[in-house]
Amino acid sequence: GAGVSQSPSNKVTEKGKDVELRCDPISGHTALYWYRQSLGQGLEFLIYFQGNSAPDKSGLPSDRFSAERTGGSVSTLTIQRTQQEDSAVYLCASSLGTGWIGELFFGEGSRLTVL
Amino acid sequence: AQTVTQSQPEMSVQEAETVTLSCTYDTSENNYYLFWYKQPPSRQMILVIRQEAYKQQNATENRFSVNFQKAAKSFSLKISDSQLGDTAMYFCAFIYNNNDMRFGAGTRLTVKP
């Protein structure tokens, strides 16, 4: 597609349920990022992929969070046993990656609300 | 560790006036890039301007310009002739050779008519 696509746009779930958030990056972008943005706050780095591997997982807040990327394209962020503090907007971004340093292109985010 | 600090949580400016948003960063790297992103209420993050650390000349994009002070590790954004559409959250960001981009906490800018 023309831009980074994220789904769902909005997700409301009950505490304790698992959720999956999907990111489809710009075609040809090898680097993919997940950030979390709580209400009115800055961007908290979660994880970064170069191709299918994740050189930096340091931002994942707990072992309930995991992410994978397959085929160097689509990525899913999974949150198990969701808690109310997981409520936030989850932003995905992609860039050209290796050998190039520059602009990240962002999706519109997935707003997660845990009741 | 690379950190980015935006010390102004909120700012406001009258339409048509000029406003400057501050950003400082901490790094031991010599080659890196700095960015300002805008996030309007629609949530879409939009690149405003970028600066390569090896370039001494300050970047300019129409009404937006930066004051890059490498020795001081400062990277401020100046918005001239502010418009109502400039109302948004503004994030300063830093990236270096491992493609790991880090963001500041953001500054909420309100342009008043």
Short mmCIF file of C-alpha atoms in Angstrom, two decimals:
data_model
loop_
_atom_site.label_atom_id
_atom_site.label_comp_id
_atom_site.label_asym_id
_atom_site.label_seq_id
_atom_site.Cartn_x
_atom_site.Cartn_y
_atom_site.Cartn_z
CA GLY A 1 0.00 0.00 0.00
CA ALA A 2 0.91 3.64 -0.15
CA GLY A 3 1.40 4.04 3.59
CA VAL A 4 1.77 2.12 6.81
CA SER A 5 -1.47 0.37 7.62
CA GLN A 6 -2.50 -0.67 11.13
CA SER A 7 -5.43 -2.71 12.31
CA PRO A 8 -7.64 -2.60 14.19
CA SER A 9 -8.00 1.14 14.45
CA ASN A 10 -9.74 0.77 17.77
CA LYS A 11 -9.97 -2.22 20.08
CA VAL A 12 -11.89 -2.52 23.32
CA THR A 13 -11.22 -5.62 25.36
CA GLU A 14 -11.77 -6.98 28.80
CA LYS A 15 -9.01 -7.31 31.33
CA GLY A 16 -7.30 -10.67 31.02
CA LYS A 17 -8.01 -11.19 27.32
CA ASP A 18 -5.30 -11.47 24.67
CA VAL A 19 -5.10 -8.99 21.80
CA GLU A 20 -3.24 -8.89 18.51
CA LEU A 21 -2.36 -5.68 16.72
CA ARG A 22 -1.27 -5.77 13.12
CA CYS A 23 1.07 -3.54 11.13
CA ASP A 24 1.56 -3.62 7.38
CA PRO A 25 4.60 -1.47 6.49
CA ILE A 26 5.34 0.36 3.29
CA SER A 27 6.44 -2.06 0.60
CA GLY A 28 10.22 -2.37 0.49
CA HIS A 29 10.80 -0.98 3.98
CA THR A 30 13.00 -3.38 5.89
CA ALA A 31 12.89 -1.65 9.27
CA LEU A 32 9.74 -1.73 11.39
CA TYR A 33 9.10 -0.15 14.78
CA TRP A 34 6.46 -0.38 17.47
CA TYR A 35 5.85 2.44 19.91
CA ARG A 36 3.29 2.92 22.65
CA GLN A 37 1.70 6.28 23.37
CA SER A 38 -0.35 6.70 26.51
CA LEU A 39 -2.94 9.48 26.63
CA GLY A 40 -1.25 12.82 26.02
CA GLN A 41 2.20 11.35 26.47
CA GLY A 42 5.27 10.82 24.35
CA LEU A 43 6.25 7.76 22.40
CA GLU A 44 7.58 4.82 24.36
CA PHE A 45 9.81 2.56 22.28
CA LEU A 46 8.74 -1.09 22.36
CA ILE A 47 10.61 -3.04 19.70
CA TYR A 48 12.39 -2.65 16.40
CA PHE A 49 12.74 -5.15 13.54
CA GLN A 50 15.35 -5.25 10.83
CA GLY A 51 13.91 -7.74 8.39
CA ASN A 52 12.45 -10.54 10.50
CA SER A 53 14.86 -10.18 13.39
CA ALA A 54 14.54 -7.88 16.36
CA PRO A 55 17.93 -6.40 17.35
CA ASP A 56 16.36 -4.43 20.16
CA LYS A 57 13.57 -5.81 22.32
CA SER A 58 14.52 -3.74 25.32
CA GLY A 59 11.36 -1.69 25.31
CA LEU A 60 8.86 -4.48 25.75
CA PRO A 61 7.30 -3.70 29.15
CA SER A 62 6.79 -7.28 30.32
CA ASP A 63 6.72 -10.88 29.19
CA ARG A 64 3.04 -10.44 28.34
CA PHE A 65 4.18 -8.47 25.29
CA SER A 66 5.60 -10.16 22.22
CA ALA A 67 6.02 -9.27 18.58
CA GLU A 68 6.90 -11.06 15.43
CA ARG A 69 7.48 -10.22 11.84
CA THR A 70 7.24 -12.69 9.00
CA GLY A 71 8.39 -12.46 5.41
CA GLY A 72 10.06 -9.15 6.17
CA SER A 73 6.68 -7.49 5.93
CA VAL A 74 3.67 -7.70 8.25
CA SER A 75 4.23 -7.54 11.98
CA THR A 76 1.95 -8.45 14.84
CA LEU A 77 2.20 -7.18 18.39
CA THR A 78 0.54 -9.52 20.88
CA ILE A 79 -0.43 -8.59 24.39
CA GLN A 80 -1.45 -11.49 26.59
CA ARG A 81 -3.64 -11.22 29.68
CA THR A 82 -4.24 -7.54 29.09
CA GLN A 83 -4.25 -5.14 32.02
CA GLN A 84 -5.83 -1.71 32.31
CA GLU A 85 -2.40 -0.06 32.19
CA ASP A 86 -1.97 -1.49 28.69
CA SER A 87 -4.57 0.99 27.44
CA ALA A 88 -2.80 3.24 24.95
CA VAL A 89 -2.34 3.96 21.28
CA TYR A 90 0.10 1.55 19.67
CA LEU A 91 1.94 3.13 16.77
CA CYS A 92 3.81 1.30 14.07
CA ALA A 93 6.37 2.88 11.76
CA SER A 94 8.62 1.68 8.96
CA SER A 95 11.71 2.93 7.19
CA LEU A 96 14.06 1.87 4.43
CA GLY A 97 16.35 0.34 7.04
CA THR A 98 19.86 -0.99 6.58
CA GLY A 99 22.34 1.46 5.13
CA TRP A 100 19.93 4.33 5.36
CA ILE A 101 19.18 6.50 8.31
CA GLY A 102 16.26 8.80 8.18
CA GLU A 103 12.57 9.35 8.26
CA LEU A 104 10.16 6.92 9.83
CA PHE A 105 6.74 6.67 8.25
CA PHE A 106 3.97 6.11 10.73
CA GLY A 107 0.61 4.43 10.65
CA GLU A 108 -2.41 5.98 12.32
CA GLY A 109 -2.13 3.71 15.31
CA SER A 110 -4.32 1.19 17.09
CA ARG A 111 -6.12 2.53 20.13
CA LEU A 112 -6.43 -0.18 22.77
CA THR A 113 -8.84 0.20 25.67
CA VAL A 114 -8.78 -2.42 28.40
CA LEU A 115 -11.87 -2.37 30.60
CA ALA B 1 22.06 5.59 26.25
CA GLN B 2 20.55 8.11 23.89
CA THR B 3 17.97 10.39 25.45
CA VAL B 4 15.85 13.21 24.10
CA THR B 5 14.44 15.91 26.38
CA GLN B 6 11.66 18.35 25.63
CA SER B 7 11.28 20.64 28.61
CA GLN B 8 8.12 22.44 27.50
CA PRO B 9 5.03 20.24 27.97
CA GLU B 10 2.72 22.95 26.59
CA MET B 11 3.07 26.16 24.65
CA SER B 12 0.74 28.59 22.96
CA VAL B 13 1.19 31.27 20.34
CA GLN B 14 -0.99 33.79 18.62
CA GLU B 15 -1.77 33.22 14.99
CA ALA B 16 0.85 34.80 12.68
CA GLU B 17 3.45 35.04 15.43
CA THR B 18 6.64 33.02 15.88
CA VAL B 19 7.23 30.29 18.43
CA THR B 20 10.28 28.21 19.32
CA LEU B 21 10.12 24.69 20.74
CA SER B 22 13.14 23.38 22.63
CA CYS B 23 14.84 20.02 22.45
CA THR B 24 18.06 18.71 23.92
CA TYR B 25 19.59 15.30 23.52
CA ASP B 26 22.37 13.23 24.93
CA THR B 27 24.62 11.01 22.86
CA SER B 28 28.22 9.96 22.47
CA GLU B 29 27.73 9.39 18.76
CA ASN B 30 29.13 11.78 16.18
CA ASN B 31 26.98 10.93 13.18
CA TYR B 32 23.25 10.98 13.71
CA TYR B 33 20.03 12.54 12.55
CA LEU B 34 17.51 14.70 14.34
CA PHE B 35 13.86 15.15 13.47
CA TRP B 36 10.80 17.09 14.44
CA TYR B 37 7.51 15.27 14.01
CA LYS B 38 4.04 16.75 14.29
CA GLN B 39 1.06 14.79 15.60
CA PRO B 40 -2.28 16.50 15.05
CA PRO B 41 -5.46 15.23 16.74
CA SER B 42 -5.86 12.71 13.91
CA ARG B 43 -2.91 10.78 15.50
CA GLN B 44 -0.95 10.57 12.24
CA MET B 45 2.69 11.42 12.87
CA ILE B 46 4.02 13.71 10.16
CA LEU B 47 7.64 14.64 9.55
CA VAL B 48 8.17 18.38 9.84
CA ILE B 49 11.91 18.74 9.36
CA ARG B 50 15.15 16.76 9.64
CA GLN B 51 18.77 17.65 10.30
CA GLU B 52 21.90 15.62 9.63
CA ALA B 53 24.43 16.09 12.42
CA TYR B 54 27.36 16.41 10.00
CA LYS B 55 25.76 19.43 8.33
CA GLN B 56 26.44 22.76 9.98
CA GLN B 57 23.74 24.59 8.06
CA ASN B 58 20.40 24.68 9.83
CA ALA B 59 17.58 22.95 8.00
CA THR B 60 14.64 25.00 6.75
CA GLU B 61 11.28 23.91 5.37
CA ASN B 62 9.05 26.85 4.49
CA ARG B 63 7.82 28.33 7.79
CA PHE B 64 9.76 25.76 9.84
CA SER B 65 13.44 26.07 10.69
CA VAL B 66 15.78 24.63 13.26
CA ASN B 67 18.59 25.97 15.39
CA PHE B 68 21.03 23.08 15.64
CA GLN B 69 23.82 23.53 18.18
CA LYS B 70 25.85 20.33 18.04
CA ALA B 71 28.26 21.18 20.84
CA ALA B 72 25.39 22.07 23.13
CA LYS B 73 23.32 19.09 21.89
CA SER B 74 20.40 21.37 21.26
CA PHE B 75 17.88 21.19 18.44
CA SER B 76 15.10 23.76 18.64
CA LEU B 77 12.25 24.22 16.17
CA LYS B 78 11.10 27.66 15.10
CA ILE B 79 7.67 28.08 13.56
CA SER B 80 7.18 31.41 11.82
CA ASP B 81 3.84 32.95 10.87
CA SER B 82 1.99 30.37 12.99
CA GLN B 83 -1.23 29.03 11.54
CA LEU B 84 -4.22 27.42 13.22
CA GLY B 85 -3.32 24.17 11.47
CA ASP B 86 -0.02 24.10 13.33
CA THR B 87 -1.89 23.16 16.51
CA ALA B 88 -0.55 19.72 17.40
CA MET B 89 1.85 17.75 19.55
CA TYR B 90 5.43 18.19 18.41
CA PHE B 91 8.02 15.51 19.05
CA CYS B 92 11.76 15.81 18.76
CA ALA B 93 13.47 12.58 17.72
CA PHE B 94 16.99 11.20 17.38
CA ILE B 95 18.35 8.32 15.34
CA TYR B 96 21.84 6.98 14.72
CA ASN B 97 23.42 4.10 12.94
CA ASN B 98 21.42 1.25 14.36
CA ASN B 99 18.16 2.76 13.11
CA ASP B 100 16.81 2.98 16.64
CA MET B 101 14.76 6.17 16.81
CA ARG B 102 14.00 7.68 20.19
CA PHE B 103 11.51 10.43 20.91
CA GLY B 104 11.12 13.18 23.46
CA ALA B 105 7.99 13.49 25.60
CA GLY B 106 6.48 16.06 23.26
CA THR B 107 5.30 19.66 23.40
CA ARG B 108 1.64 20.46 22.94
CA LEU B 109 1.38 23.60 20.83
CA THR B 110 -1.82 25.59 20.58
CA VAL B 111 -2.15 28.35 18.02
CA LYS B 112 -4.75 30.89 19.11
CA PRO B 113 -6.79 32.94 16.66
#
